[in-house]
XYZ file of C-alpha atoms in Angstrom:
524
model
C 137.496 73.429 139.992
C 139.431 71.152 137.709
C 142.756 72.431 136.388
C 142.294 73.491 132.753
C 145.543 71.706 131.915
C 143.894 68.397 132.864
C 140.898 68.864 130.561
C 140.710 66.445 127.634
C 139.286 67.430 124.258
C 135.828 66.096 125.085
C 135.575 68.043 128.348
C 136.973 71.162 126.710
C 134.381 71.012 123.940
C 131.625 70.541 126.487
C 132.919 73.551 128.400
C 132.895 75.718 125.285
C 129.377 74.549 124.432
C 128.093 75.473 127.892
C 129.665 78.900 127.717
C 127.822 79.531 124.435
C 124.484 78.063 125.525
C 123.350 81.043 127.605
C 119.747 81.908 128.328
C 119.769 84.990 126.119
C 121.344 83.081 123.214
C 118.611 80.453 123.477
C 115.719 82.927 123.628
C 117.136 85.110 120.857
C 117.644 82.042 118.654
C 114.053 80.936 119.263
C 112.799 84.404 118.395
C 114.785 84.531 115.138
C 113.588 81.051 114.120
C 109.990 82.013 114.905
C 110.161 84.653 112.165
C 110.806 81.861 109.653
C 107.856 79.883 111.041
C 105.611 82.921 110.622
C 106.691 83.373 107.024
C 105.902 79.758 106.152
C 102.560 79.906 107.957
C 101.559 82.890 105.792
C 102.092 80.865 102.615
C 99.175 78.583 103.531
C 97.109 80.624 106.012
C 94.182 78.228 105.730
C 96.221 75.384 107.236
C 96.332 75.093 111.051
C 99.755 75.349 112.708
C 100.612 72.624 115.237
C 103.517 72.412 117.704
C 105.267 69.091 118.123
C 105.781 68.811 121.866
C 107.733 69.878 123.561
C 110.413 71.686 121.605
C 108.157 73.012 118.849
C 105.961 74.817 121.364
C 108.498 77.639 121.696
C 108.475 78.749 118.068
C 105.171 80.544 117.605
C 102.568 82.499 119.502
C 99.718 81.348 117.269
C 99.533 77.572 117.403
C 96.173 75.982 116.720
C 97.001 72.958 118.877
C 99.791 70.498 119.606
C 100.852 66.950 118.770
C 103.400 64.487 120.098
C 105.603 62.615 117.624
C 108.768 61.310 119.288
C 112.103 61.260 117.499
C 112.984 58.000 119.249
C 110.231 56.265 117.253
C 112.201 57.160 114.131
C 115.726 56.356 115.282
C 117.597 53.905 113.059
C 116.857 50.278 114.018
C 114.349 51.535 116.584
C 111.471 52.428 114.256
C 108.087 52.202 115.862
C 104.423 52.963 115.391
C 103.276 53.621 118.933
C 99.576 53.100 119.603
C 99.859 55.157 122.810
C 100.748 58.192 120.671
C 98.336 57.891 117.747
C 97.779 61.645 117.270
C 94.466 60.896 115.594
C 93.318 64.465 116.219
C 96.008 65.579 113.734
C 94.554 63.377 110.996
C 91.012 64.549 111.763
C 92.116 68.193 111.733
C 93.973 67.693 108.445
C 90.861 66.155 106.959
C 88.687 69.055 108.076
C 91.096 71.816 106.994
C 92.671 70.188 103.948
C 96.038 69.676 105.652
C 98.132 71.072 108.489
C 101.633 72.270 109.394
C 103.749 70.809 112.204
C 106.649 72.754 113.759
C 109.708 71.184 115.402
C 113.487 71.678 115.545
C 116.683 69.752 116.192
C 119.997 70.517 117.866
C 122.099 67.934 116.093
C 123.150 69.903 113.042
C 120.616 68.099 110.836
C 117.974 69.815 108.771
C 115.164 67.805 110.333
C 114.693 65.841 113.551
C 113.977 62.120 113.246
C 110.393 62.835 114.275
C 109.971 64.543 110.897
C 112.314 62.400 108.812
C 110.797 59.055 109.814
C 108.282 59.039 112.688
C 105.651 61.155 110.928
C 106.154 59.536 107.481
C 105.639 56.130 109.130
C 102.533 57.479 110.865
C 100.990 58.823 107.639
C 101.712 55.584 105.780
C 100.197 53.344 108.463
C 97.100 55.526 108.710
C 96.708 55.524 104.922
C 96.865 51.720 104.851
C 94.329 51.361 107.630
C 92.009 53.817 105.858
C 92.363 51.957 102.555
C 91.502 48.674 104.279
C 88.468 50.269 105.877
C 87.310 51.797 102.582
C 87.785 48.463 100.809
C 85.726 46.582 103.400
C 83.024 49.255 103.224
C 82.888 48.987 99.432
C 82.590 45.175 99.419
C 79.829 45.297 102.011
C 77.955 47.930 100.072
C 78.094 45.861 96.858
C 76.944 42.670 98.565
C 73.957 44.227 100.301
C 72.749 46.352 97.394
C 73.569 44.308 94.312
C 69.934 44.565 93.182
C 70.400 48.218 92.360
C 72.564 49.314 89.458
C 73.136 52.651 91.078
C 74.259 51.002 94.308
C 76.576 48.706 92.376
C 78.130 51.647 90.599
C 78.562 53.386 93.949
C 80.242 50.320 95.412
C 82.541 50.009 92.412
C 83.489 53.659 92.766
C 84.380 53.173 96.414
C 86.492 50.135 95.604
C 88.227 51.946 92.770
C 88.988 54.891 95.056
C 90.331 52.482 97.653
C 92.729 50.889 95.179
C 93.924 54.356 94.119
C 94.428 55.441 97.726
C 98.170 56.128 98.032
C 99.673 53.849 100.692
C 103.314 54.290 99.699
C 105.958 55.154 102.275
C 107.066 58.722 101.524
C 110.455 59.436 103.080
C 112.878 62.330 102.476
C 115.724 61.749 100.046
C 118.402 61.556 102.744
C 116.940 58.352 104.195
C 118.846 55.446 102.620
C 117.202 52.753 100.517
C 118.357 50.131 103.006
C 116.602 51.895 105.862
C 113.517 52.393 103.721
C 113.349 48.675 102.960
C 113.666 47.750 106.641
C 110.850 50.140 107.553
C 108.607 48.858 104.752
C 108.953 45.322 106.103
C 107.236 46.434 109.319
C 104.376 48.468 107.848
C 101.838 45.646 107.556
C 102.401 44.643 111.166
C 101.997 48.225 112.370
C 98.799 48.542 110.342
C 97.371 45.470 112.050
C 98.372 46.905 115.437
C 96.412 50.049 114.624
C 93.365 48.153 113.386
C 93.091 46.025 116.548
C 93.840 48.916 118.907
C 90.260 50.157 118.917
C 91.156 53.434 117.193
C 88.294 55.206 115.449
C 89.507 54.640 111.907
C 86.009 55.154 110.524
C 85.910 58.827 111.560
C 89.313 59.474 109.987
C 88.323 57.662 106.794
C 85.188 59.803 106.524
C 87.101 63.005 107.283
C 89.955 62.498 104.823
C 89.063 62.930 101.169
C 92.662 62.378 100.023
C 95.516 60.318 101.521
C 97.967 61.877 103.939
C 101.453 62.765 102.716
C 104.339 64.580 104.407
C 106.205 67.518 102.861
C 109.416 68.955 104.316
C 110.366 72.639 104.655
C 113.485 74.004 106.345
C 115.391 77.282 106.293
C 117.316 75.986 103.258
C 114.202 75.162 101.247
C 113.799 77.335 98.162
C 110.208 78.530 97.656
C 109.210 80.754 94.752
C 106.609 83.081 96.237
C 104.831 83.545 92.903
C 104.498 79.771 92.466
C 103.176 78.645 95.854
C 100.705 75.837 95.073
C 97.181 75.794 96.429
C 96.553 72.894 98.808
C 93.450 71.925 96.865
C 95.576 71.357 93.742
C 97.430 68.441 95.332
C 96.107 64.891 95.072
C 96.922 64.301 98.727
C 96.284 65.873 102.134
C 99.560 67.663 103.014
C 101.233 67.343 106.403
C 103.802 70.138 106.019
C 106.750 69.551 108.348
C 108.486 72.822 109.230
C 111.917 72.460 110.823
C 112.984 75.754 112.354
C 116.673 74.898 112.784
C 119.356 76.473 110.647
C 121.592 73.492 109.789
C 124.803 75.411 109.046
C 126.305 74.834 112.497
C 125.207 74.503 116.079
C 126.596 77.922 117.051
C 126.843 80.983 114.800
C 128.053 84.390 115.920
C 125.505 87.092 115.092
C 125.587 90.793 115.769
C 122.946 93.497 115.918
C 123.395 97.253 116.324
C 123.195 96.744 120.092
C 124.122 93.180 121.061
C 126.374 90.363 119.986
C 124.980 86.870 120.471
C 125.357 83.323 119.216
C 122.670 81.418 117.346
C 121.782 77.975 118.768
C 120.075 75.489 116.467
C 117.124 73.812 118.152
C 117.400 76.088 121.158
C 113.926 75.131 122.400
C 115.010 71.558 123.097
C 115.641 70.294 126.649
C 114.139 73.382 128.272
C 114.739 72.110 131.799
C 118.475 72.706 131.330
C 118.251 76.365 130.337
C 114.787 77.982 130.642
C 114.965 78.736 134.413
C 111.255 78.146 134.835
C 110.239 80.201 131.796
C 107.465 78.592 129.758
C 106.661 79.206 126.069
C 103.495 81.106 126.981
C 105.410 83.342 129.405
C 108.140 83.897 126.825
C 105.720 85.122 124.182
C 103.862 87.256 126.681
C 107.122 89.110 127.458
C 109.081 88.479 124.246
C 109.720 92.146 123.468
C 111.168 92.869 126.910
C 113.269 89.701 126.944
C 114.792 90.164 123.502
C 115.575 93.810 124.164
C 116.975 93.215 127.642
C 120.254 91.980 126.186
C 122.612 89.245 127.388
C 123.689 91.059 130.572
C 120.261 91.458 132.178
C 118.311 88.628 130.550
C 118.697 86.233 133.489
C 117.373 88.756 135.976
C 114.491 89.696 133.691
C 113.489 86.049 133.365
C 113.721 85.520 137.117
C 111.423 88.497 137.747
C 108.890 87.291 135.154
C 108.824 83.741 136.498
C 108.453 84.859 140.119
C 105.655 87.327 139.325
C 103.809 84.605 137.442
C 104.298 82.160 140.318
C 102.880 84.644 142.834
C 99.952 85.422 140.534
C 99.066 81.749 140.172
C 99.496 81.104 143.888
C 97.067 83.927 144.677
C 94.510 82.261 142.413
C 94.952 78.960 144.224
C 96.765 77.312 141.343
C 99.743 75.005 141.657
C 102.781 77.313 141.889
C 105.913 75.508 143.134
C 108.924 77.477 144.298
C 111.780 77.239 141.834
C 115.384 77.022 142.991
C 118.397 77.106 140.707
C 121.775 75.537 141.383
C 125.031 75.486 139.378
C 125.668 72.329 137.443
C 128.341 70.009 138.866
C 130.214 70.219 135.620
C 130.330 74.001 135.593
C 133.842 75.310 135.170
C 133.133 78.893 136.159
C 130.783 80.510 138.520
C 82.117 57.606 122.902
C 81.744 54.117 124.226
C 85.128 53.682 124.815
C 124.570 80.427 131.847
C 125.454 84.214 132.854
C 128.587 82.163 132.416
C 127.491 78.998 134.149
C 125.377 76.094 133.042
C 122.320 75.939 135.291
C 119.850 73.220 136.164
C 116.397 73.603 137.640
C 115.331 71.856 140.804
C 111.574 71.663 140.519
C 109.532 70.561 143.467
C 106.864 69.574 140.968
C 107.193 67.670 137.732
C 105.593 70.086 135.322
C 105.225 73.816 135.801
C 104.513 74.703 132.180
C 101.101 75.030 130.626
C 101.643 72.587 127.814
C 98.032 71.779 127.070
C 96.223 73.971 124.589
C 92.773 72.947 125.802
C 93.219 75.009 128.950
C 89.617 75.910 129.599
C 87.987 72.512 129.627
C 88.303 68.980 130.872
C 87.938 65.844 128.757
C 85.002 63.547 129.392
C 85.790 59.961 128.388
C 82.751 59.009 126.357
C 79.802 57.817 128.460
C 81.886 56.442 131.337
C 81.188 59.324 133.781
C 84.975 59.718 133.944
C 86.787 62.947 133.100
C 90.449 63.897 133.065
C 92.124 67.289 133.179
C 94.434 69.741 134.906
C 94.036 70.384 138.606
C 93.699 74.146 138.115
C 90.521 73.512 136.093
C 88.900 71.247 138.658
C 87.387 73.964 140.859
C 85.476 75.515 137.986
C 84.581 72.296 136.172
C 80.860 71.869 135.580
C 78.989 68.600 135.943
C 81.540 67.101 138.353
C 80.317 65.331 141.496
C 83.679 64.178 142.908
C 87.391 64.772 142.320
C 90.415 62.504 142.529
C 93.495 64.748 142.681
C 96.935 63.247 142.004
C 99.004 66.337 142.869
C 101.755 66.610 145.441
C 99.973 69.556 147.001
C 96.676 69.029 148.814
C 93.733 70.586 147.009
C 90.388 71.335 148.597
C 87.152 71.191 146.627
C 83.708 72.145 147.867
C 81.147 69.362 147.584
C 77.938 68.874 149.499
C 78.679 65.254 150.370
C 81.637 64.094 152.392
C 84.028 61.682 150.745
C 83.672 63.349 147.355
C 87.311 64.408 147.249
C 90.496 62.347 147.489
C 94.060 63.705 147.344
C 96.835 61.275 146.431
C 100.423 62.540 146.336
C 101.734 60.776 143.240
C 105.026 61.689 141.593
C 106.417 60.766 138.209
C 108.228 57.482 137.677
C 111.378 59.533 137.075
C 111.449 60.312 140.793
C 109.742 57.245 142.275
C 109.289 54.095 140.233
C 106.447 52.801 142.393
C 104.619 55.959 143.517
C 101.702 55.411 141.151
C 101.597 51.674 141.871
C 101.283 52.253 145.630
C 98.380 54.666 145.192
C 96.339 52.876 142.538
C 94.401 50.641 144.980
C 93.110 53.726 146.815
C 92.335 55.483 143.526
C 90.391 52.553 142.075
C 88.483 51.994 145.310
C 87.513 55.686 145.478
C 86.377 55.587 141.850
C 84.347 52.407 142.416
C 82.532 53.798 145.453
C 81.496 56.940 143.573
C 80.804 55.527 140.102
C 78.456 52.877 141.512
C 76.337 55.757 142.830
C 76.129 57.247 139.339
C 78.441 60.136 140.213
C 80.609 61.887 137.648
C 84.292 61.674 138.589
C 87.115 64.002 137.556
C 90.671 62.652 137.787
C 93.212 65.460 137.690
C 96.931 66.116 138.022
C 99.151 69.148 137.492
C 99.573 68.668 133.741
C 96.475 66.598 132.959
C 98.618 64.615 130.544
C 100.400 61.805 132.400
C 99.577 60.666 135.928
C 95.853 61.424 135.698
C 95.711 59.627 132.341
C 97.317 56.532 133.864
C 94.938 56.590 136.844
C 91.995 56.750 134.424
C 93.522 53.853 132.513
C 93.674 51.764 135.683
C 90.058 52.662 136.533
C 88.796 51.766 133.048
C 90.655 48.461 133.082
C 89.554 47.564 136.606
C 85.926 48.679 136.718
C 84.618 48.643 133.126
C 83.972 45.838 130.657
C 85.270 45.718 127.108
C 82.197 47.641 125.892
C 82.845 50.570 128.207
C 80.118 49.716 130.734
C 80.726 50.100 134.457
C 80.516 46.645 136.104
C 82.446 47.159 139.372
C 85.245 44.831 138.209
C 83.417 41.692 137.052
C 84.942 41.690 133.570
C 88.376 42.442 135.024
C 88.172 39.538 137.485
C 87.092 37.097 134.786
C 89.614 38.162 132.146
C 93.342 37.691 131.825
C 94.810 41.130 131.332
C 97.176 41.583 128.394
C 99.039 44.498 126.894
C 96.832 44.571 123.807
C 93.747 45.308 125.898
C 95.737 47.904 127.861
C 96.723 49.648 124.624
C 93.140 49.493 123.372
C 91.846 51.236 126.494
C 94.608 53.832 126.263
C 93.639 54.545 122.664
C 90.074 55.043 123.871
C 91.249 57.640 126.400
C 93.378 59.439 123.813
C 90.379 59.843 121.510
C 88.943 62.297 124.043
C 92.062 63.579 125.856
C 94.094 64.455 122.772
C 96.928 65.977 124.827
C 97.484 62.754 126.757
C 101.174 61.882 127.073
C 101.467 58.998 129.538
C 105.069 58.079 130.291
C 106.242 54.537 129.755
C 107.241 54.188 133.415
C 103.772 55.104 134.635
C 102.011 52.839 132.120
C 104.222 49.966 133.306
C 103.091 50.626 136.876
C 99.464 50.436 135.755
C 100.121 47.084 134.079
C 101.893 45.800 137.200
C 98.898 46.806 139.311
C 96.450 45.111 136.956
C 98.465 41.897 136.999
C 98.639 41.912 140.786
C 95.143 40.835 141.814
C 91.388 41.088 141.641
C 89.036 43.969 142.358
C 86.760 43.353 145.318
C 83.093 43.316 144.284
C 80.433 44.228 146.791
C 76.811 43.519 146.104
C-alpha cells in the first residue's frame, strides 16, 4: 500500500471517488433516477420508451426496445454519422407511434451526454435530409409520368411542396456553440450522401414518417407545467424526446433516508463492468426491492447471492453461464433482398453475460438469404433452422439429423485477441458455403447475438452472395474488388433485420482484412 503522505492531489481525488462509488450507492442512485424517468414517461404514455445502450438500460423496467447512439460520435472535432449504427428501427418506430423517448445518462457533471447533445441531433438531421431528397425525387417522377392528368399533377405538386417544407435544419441544444454548429453543418451534405449510398431503406422511413424528426431535451432541471403538457399530435414534427436521468448538481451528493445514509452518483449506470459485480439490468429490476432495502452493509452479499443463483439457473437450462470471479483493483488503497470499501473489477471468462437484447425470444432472418443471426441460448429452440454455426467459447451441441450440420468456433472479442475472428473466418465461410449450396437454412449465433455473429454473417454475405443478395458461392466476390463502401452497405442490410446489432470496430476490421486476403474457392 502506498504511503498516504506520498499521494498527490490527483491520486487522492481518485481515492476519494472510489470510496464513494460503492455498489449500493450506484444501485440506489439508479433507482432514484428511474423514478424521474417514470414520471416523464407518464406525460406521454403513447410514446414508446427506448434505452440507449448500454447505460440507459438500467433506468427503467418497462422499455419498449433499445437503440445505440454513441457519445463518441458527438465529441467535439470527432463528429460522425456512422452507417454501422443507423438505428433505423428508431425512426420507423417514431413514425408508427408519432414519436419516441430515449433514456441515457452521463457521469461528467453535464446535463446531457454527447450522444443526446450532438449524436442524435445529427442523426435526425441527416435522416430528414435523406427523406426530403427521396420525397422530392418521388414527386418529380410522379409529375413526369402522369402529366396528362390534372389530378395527378396536383398530387405531384403537393408532394413537391411538402418536400420543400420538410424541416431539414440542424436542431442543437442552446449550450452547443455557434462555431461547433457551423462545423457540423459543413459535414451534413456529405453524411447525407453516405446514407443514401449505404443501401439503407430510406423509402420505408419516408413512408412511415408523416412529419420530420426533431429532438427535444428533458433533464431533472427541466421545468414542465403539468397542466400545459402539449399533445404530440399538436407539434409540426415527430418528437424524439431525449431524457437524461442525471442530476447535474455534482457527481456525488450525500443523501439520507430514515434508515440509510448514501451518496448519489450521477450516471451511475455507466461502465457497469467496474461496479456491477455481474448484476445485469434485468436482474436488478427483478430484485430491486430487496437490493434497495438491503442497505449499504449487506448489498454486496445480496448481489453475489442473486448473481450466483441466476448463473446456476441458467447453467441448469443449458445456457451460457460463466463463473464470475472478483479481484481488488490494483489501485485500491484499502481492502428483404439484402467497493465495501474497495474498488472492484470483474474478471469475466466470457465477453458478455448480460441479456442486452430485447428481442430475446426470436432470431433475425436476413431477408431471403437463408441466413439468420441470434443468441446462442435461442438456437436450440429456433424453428426452421437446418444447421448452426456457433461462435461461443463454450462448445454447444445441437441435435440435427445430418452430420456436419453444426460447427463450434471459439471466437473471442478483439479486445482480448485482435485476430481471433480473422483466424476462424475461413472455416466459418467454408461451413456456410457447404450448407447454403444445399439450400439449408443457417443460423449464426454467439453469446450476445450482437457482435461476433453479426461480423461472421457479414463475412458470409460478402464472400458468398452477389450485390443483389443472391447466393453465388463466391463468384461475385472473386470478380469484384472489395471496398469499405460495399462492406458498409452489406452491414446496413444486416442491421435492417438484426436491429440490436452492435459490431465492434475491431471485429469489423478483421472481416475487412479477411476479405482483402484472397479468393473464395468455387466448386462446381
